[in-house]
PDB file of C-alpha atoms in Angstrom:
ATOM      1  CA  UNK A 836       8.556   1.073   9.248  1.00 50.00           C
ATOM      2  CA  UNK A 837      11.300   2.362   7.265  1.00 63.00           C
ATOM      3  CA  UNK A 838      11.122  -0.688   4.868  1.00 89.00           C
ATOM      4  CA  UNK A 839       7.597   0.043   4.075  1.00 93.00           C
ATOM      5  CA  UNK A 840       8.094   3.750   3.610  1.00 93.00           C
ATOM      6  CA  UNK A 841      10.999   2.821   1.107  1.00 93.00           C
ATOM      7  CA  UNK A 842       8.586   0.303  -0.782  1.00 92.00           C
ATOM      8  CA  UNK A 843       5.755   2.908  -1.072  1.00 94.00           C
ATOM      9  CA  UNK A 844       7.994   5.473  -2.342  1.00 94.00           C
ATOM     10  CA  UNK A 845       9.211   3.397  -5.198  1.00 92.00           C
ATOM     11  CA  UNK A 846       5.779   1.925  -6.070  1.00 93.00           C
ATOM     12  CA  UNK A 847       4.160   3.377  -9.252  1.00 93.00           C
ATOM     13  CA  UNK A 848       0.828   4.943  -9.138  1.00 94.00           C
ATOM     14  CA  UNK A 849      -1.828   2.643 -10.102  1.00 93.00           C
ATOM     15  CA  UNK A 850      -0.109  -0.529  -8.592  1.00 93.00           C
ATOM     16  CA  UNK A 851      -2.620  -2.941  -7.089  1.00 93.00           C
ATOM     17  CA  UNK A 852      -1.562  -4.355  -3.610  1.00 94.00           C
ATOM     18  CA  UNK A 853      -2.778  -5.982  -0.500  1.00 94.00           C
ATOM     19  CA  UNK A 854      -2.083  -4.088   2.583  1.00 95.00           C
ATOM     20  CA  UNK A 855      -2.245  -5.833   5.949  1.00 96.00           C
ATOM     21  CA  UNK A 856      -2.631  -3.680   9.171  1.00 95.00           C
ATOM     22  CA  UNK A 857      -3.224  -4.837  12.764  1.00 92.00           C
ATOM     23  CA  UNK A 858      -6.873  -4.113  12.352  1.00 92.00           C
ATOM     24  CA  UNK A 859      -7.773  -4.634   8.603  1.00 94.00           C
ATOM     25  CA  UNK A 860      -6.724  -5.910   5.256  1.00 94.00           C
ATOM     26  CA  UNK A 861      -7.121  -3.930   2.255  1.00 93.00           C
ATOM     27  CA  UNK A 862      -7.262  -6.386  -0.664  1.00 91.00           C
ATOM     28  CA  UNK A 863      -6.824  -5.057  -4.258  1.00 91.00           C
ATOM     29  CA  UNK A 864      -5.994  -1.640  -3.029  1.00 93.00           C
ATOM     30  CA  UNK A 865      -4.735   0.836  -5.571  1.00 94.00           C
ATOM     31  CA  UNK A 866      -1.742   2.850  -4.741  1.00 96.00           C
ATOM     32  CA  UNK A 867      -2.161   6.429  -5.594  1.00 96.00           C
ATOM     33  CA  UNK A 868       0.390   8.424  -3.808  1.00 97.00           C
ATOM     34  CA  UNK A 869       3.074   8.502  -1.016  1.00 97.00           C
ATOM     35  CA  UNK A 870       3.577  11.426   1.217  1.00 97.00           C
ATOM     36  CA  UNK A 871       7.086  11.380   2.422  1.00 95.00           C
ATOM     37  CA  UNK A 872       6.513  14.343   4.777  1.00 96.00           C
ATOM     38  CA  UNK A 873       3.844  12.465   6.849  1.00 96.00           C
ATOM     39  CA  UNK A 874       5.066   8.807   5.851  1.00 96.00           C
ATOM     40  CA  UNK A 875       1.607   7.986   4.831  1.00 97.00           C
ATOM     41  CA  UNK A 876       0.233   6.496   1.377  1.00 97.00           C
ATOM     42  CA  UNK A 877      -3.126   7.162  -0.331  1.00 97.00           C
ATOM     43  CA  UNK A 878      -4.814   4.128  -1.722  1.00 96.00           C
ATOM     44  CA  UNK A 879      -8.301   3.598  -3.231  1.00 94.00           C
ATOM     45  CA  UNK A 880     -10.137   0.332  -1.905  1.00 91.00           C
ATOM     46  CA  UNK A 881     -13.271  -1.372  -3.047  1.00 80.00           C
ATOM     47  CA  UNK A 882     -13.031   0.200  -6.464  1.00 74.00           C
ATOM     48  CA  UNK A 883     -15.222  -2.622  -7.895  1.00 75.00           C
ATOM     49  CA  UNK A 884     -18.421  -1.507  -6.148  1.00 72.00           C
ATOM     50  CA  UNK A 885     -20.933   0.846  -7.710  1.00 68.00           C
ATOM     51  CA  UNK A 886     -19.695   4.045  -5.707  1.00 71.00           C
ATOM     52  CA  UNK A 887     -16.254   3.631  -7.156  1.00 69.00           C
ATOM     53  CA  UNK A 888     -13.933   3.216  -4.245  1.00 84.00           C
ATOM     54  CA  UNK A 889     -13.124   4.647  -1.127  1.00 90.00           C
ATOM     55  CA  UNK A 890      -9.696   6.662  -0.485  1.00 93.00           C
ATOM     56  CA  UNK A 891      -7.857   5.330   2.463  1.00 95.00           C
ATOM     57  CA  UNK A 892      -4.716   7.032   4.092  1.00 97.00           C
ATOM     58  CA  UNK A 893      -2.539   4.486   5.831  1.00 97.00           C
ATOM     59  CA  UNK A 894       0.665   5.347   7.929  1.00 96.00           C
ATOM     60  CA  UNK A 895       3.790   3.328   7.068  1.00 95.00           C
ATOM     61  CA  UNK A 896       3.907   2.345  10.897  1.00 94.00           C
ATOM     62  CA  UNK A 897       0.612   0.477  10.619  1.00 95.00           C
ATOM     63  CA  UNK A 898       1.517  -1.761   7.990  1.00 96.00           C
ATOM     64  CA  UNK A 899       2.394  -5.220   9.098  1.00 96.00           C
ATOM     65  CA  UNK A 900       2.968  -6.750   5.647  1.00 94.00           C
ATOM     66  CA  UNK A 901       2.210  -6.124   2.023  1.00 94.00           C
ATOM     67  CA  UNK A 902       1.645  -8.230  -1.038  1.00 92.00           C
ATOM     68  CA  UNK A 903       3.381  -6.419  -3.710  1.00 84.00           C
ATOM     69  CA  UNK A 904       2.855  -6.644  -7.504  1.00 76.00           C
ATOM     70  CA  UNK A 905       4.817  -9.468  -9.068  1.00 63.00           C
ATOM     71  CA  UNK A 906       7.280  -7.153 -10.766  1.00 58.00           C
ATOM     72  CA  UNK A 907       8.453  -5.414  -7.498  1.00 58.00           C
ATOM     73  CA  UNK A 908       8.762  -8.781  -5.699  1.00 53.00           C
ATOM     74  CA  UNK A 909      12.359  -9.265  -6.805  1.00 53.00           C
ATOM     75  CA  UNK A 910      13.048  -5.736  -5.495  1.00 48.00           C
ATOM     76  CA  UNK A 911      12.007  -6.562  -2.012  1.00 47.00           C
ATOM     77  CA  UNK A 912      13.531 -10.236  -2.010  1.00 50.00           C
ATOM     78  CA  UNK A 913      16.822  -8.523  -2.889  1.00 48.00           C
ATOM     79  CA  UNK A 914      16.721  -6.507   0.244  1.00 48.00           C
ATOM     80  CA  UNK A 915      16.364  -9.480   2.568  1.00 47.00           C
TER      81      UNK A 915
END
């Protein structure tokens, strides 16, 4: 869990990621903000539809994997 929280803390607002949880995968989710007090992150999903997107709040512990922007992949690889 701490790894995903750390990654989300360093992610720039507006970054596009794929978030995988046990229940669902959110493709092309736009990262908006990380809330360290609650270990949750706000993403906008389905932004390509007419209604303009759905805000989704995801807790770090619910993330099973993330597909990061190319510019951040080197950062996460160094930690391994």
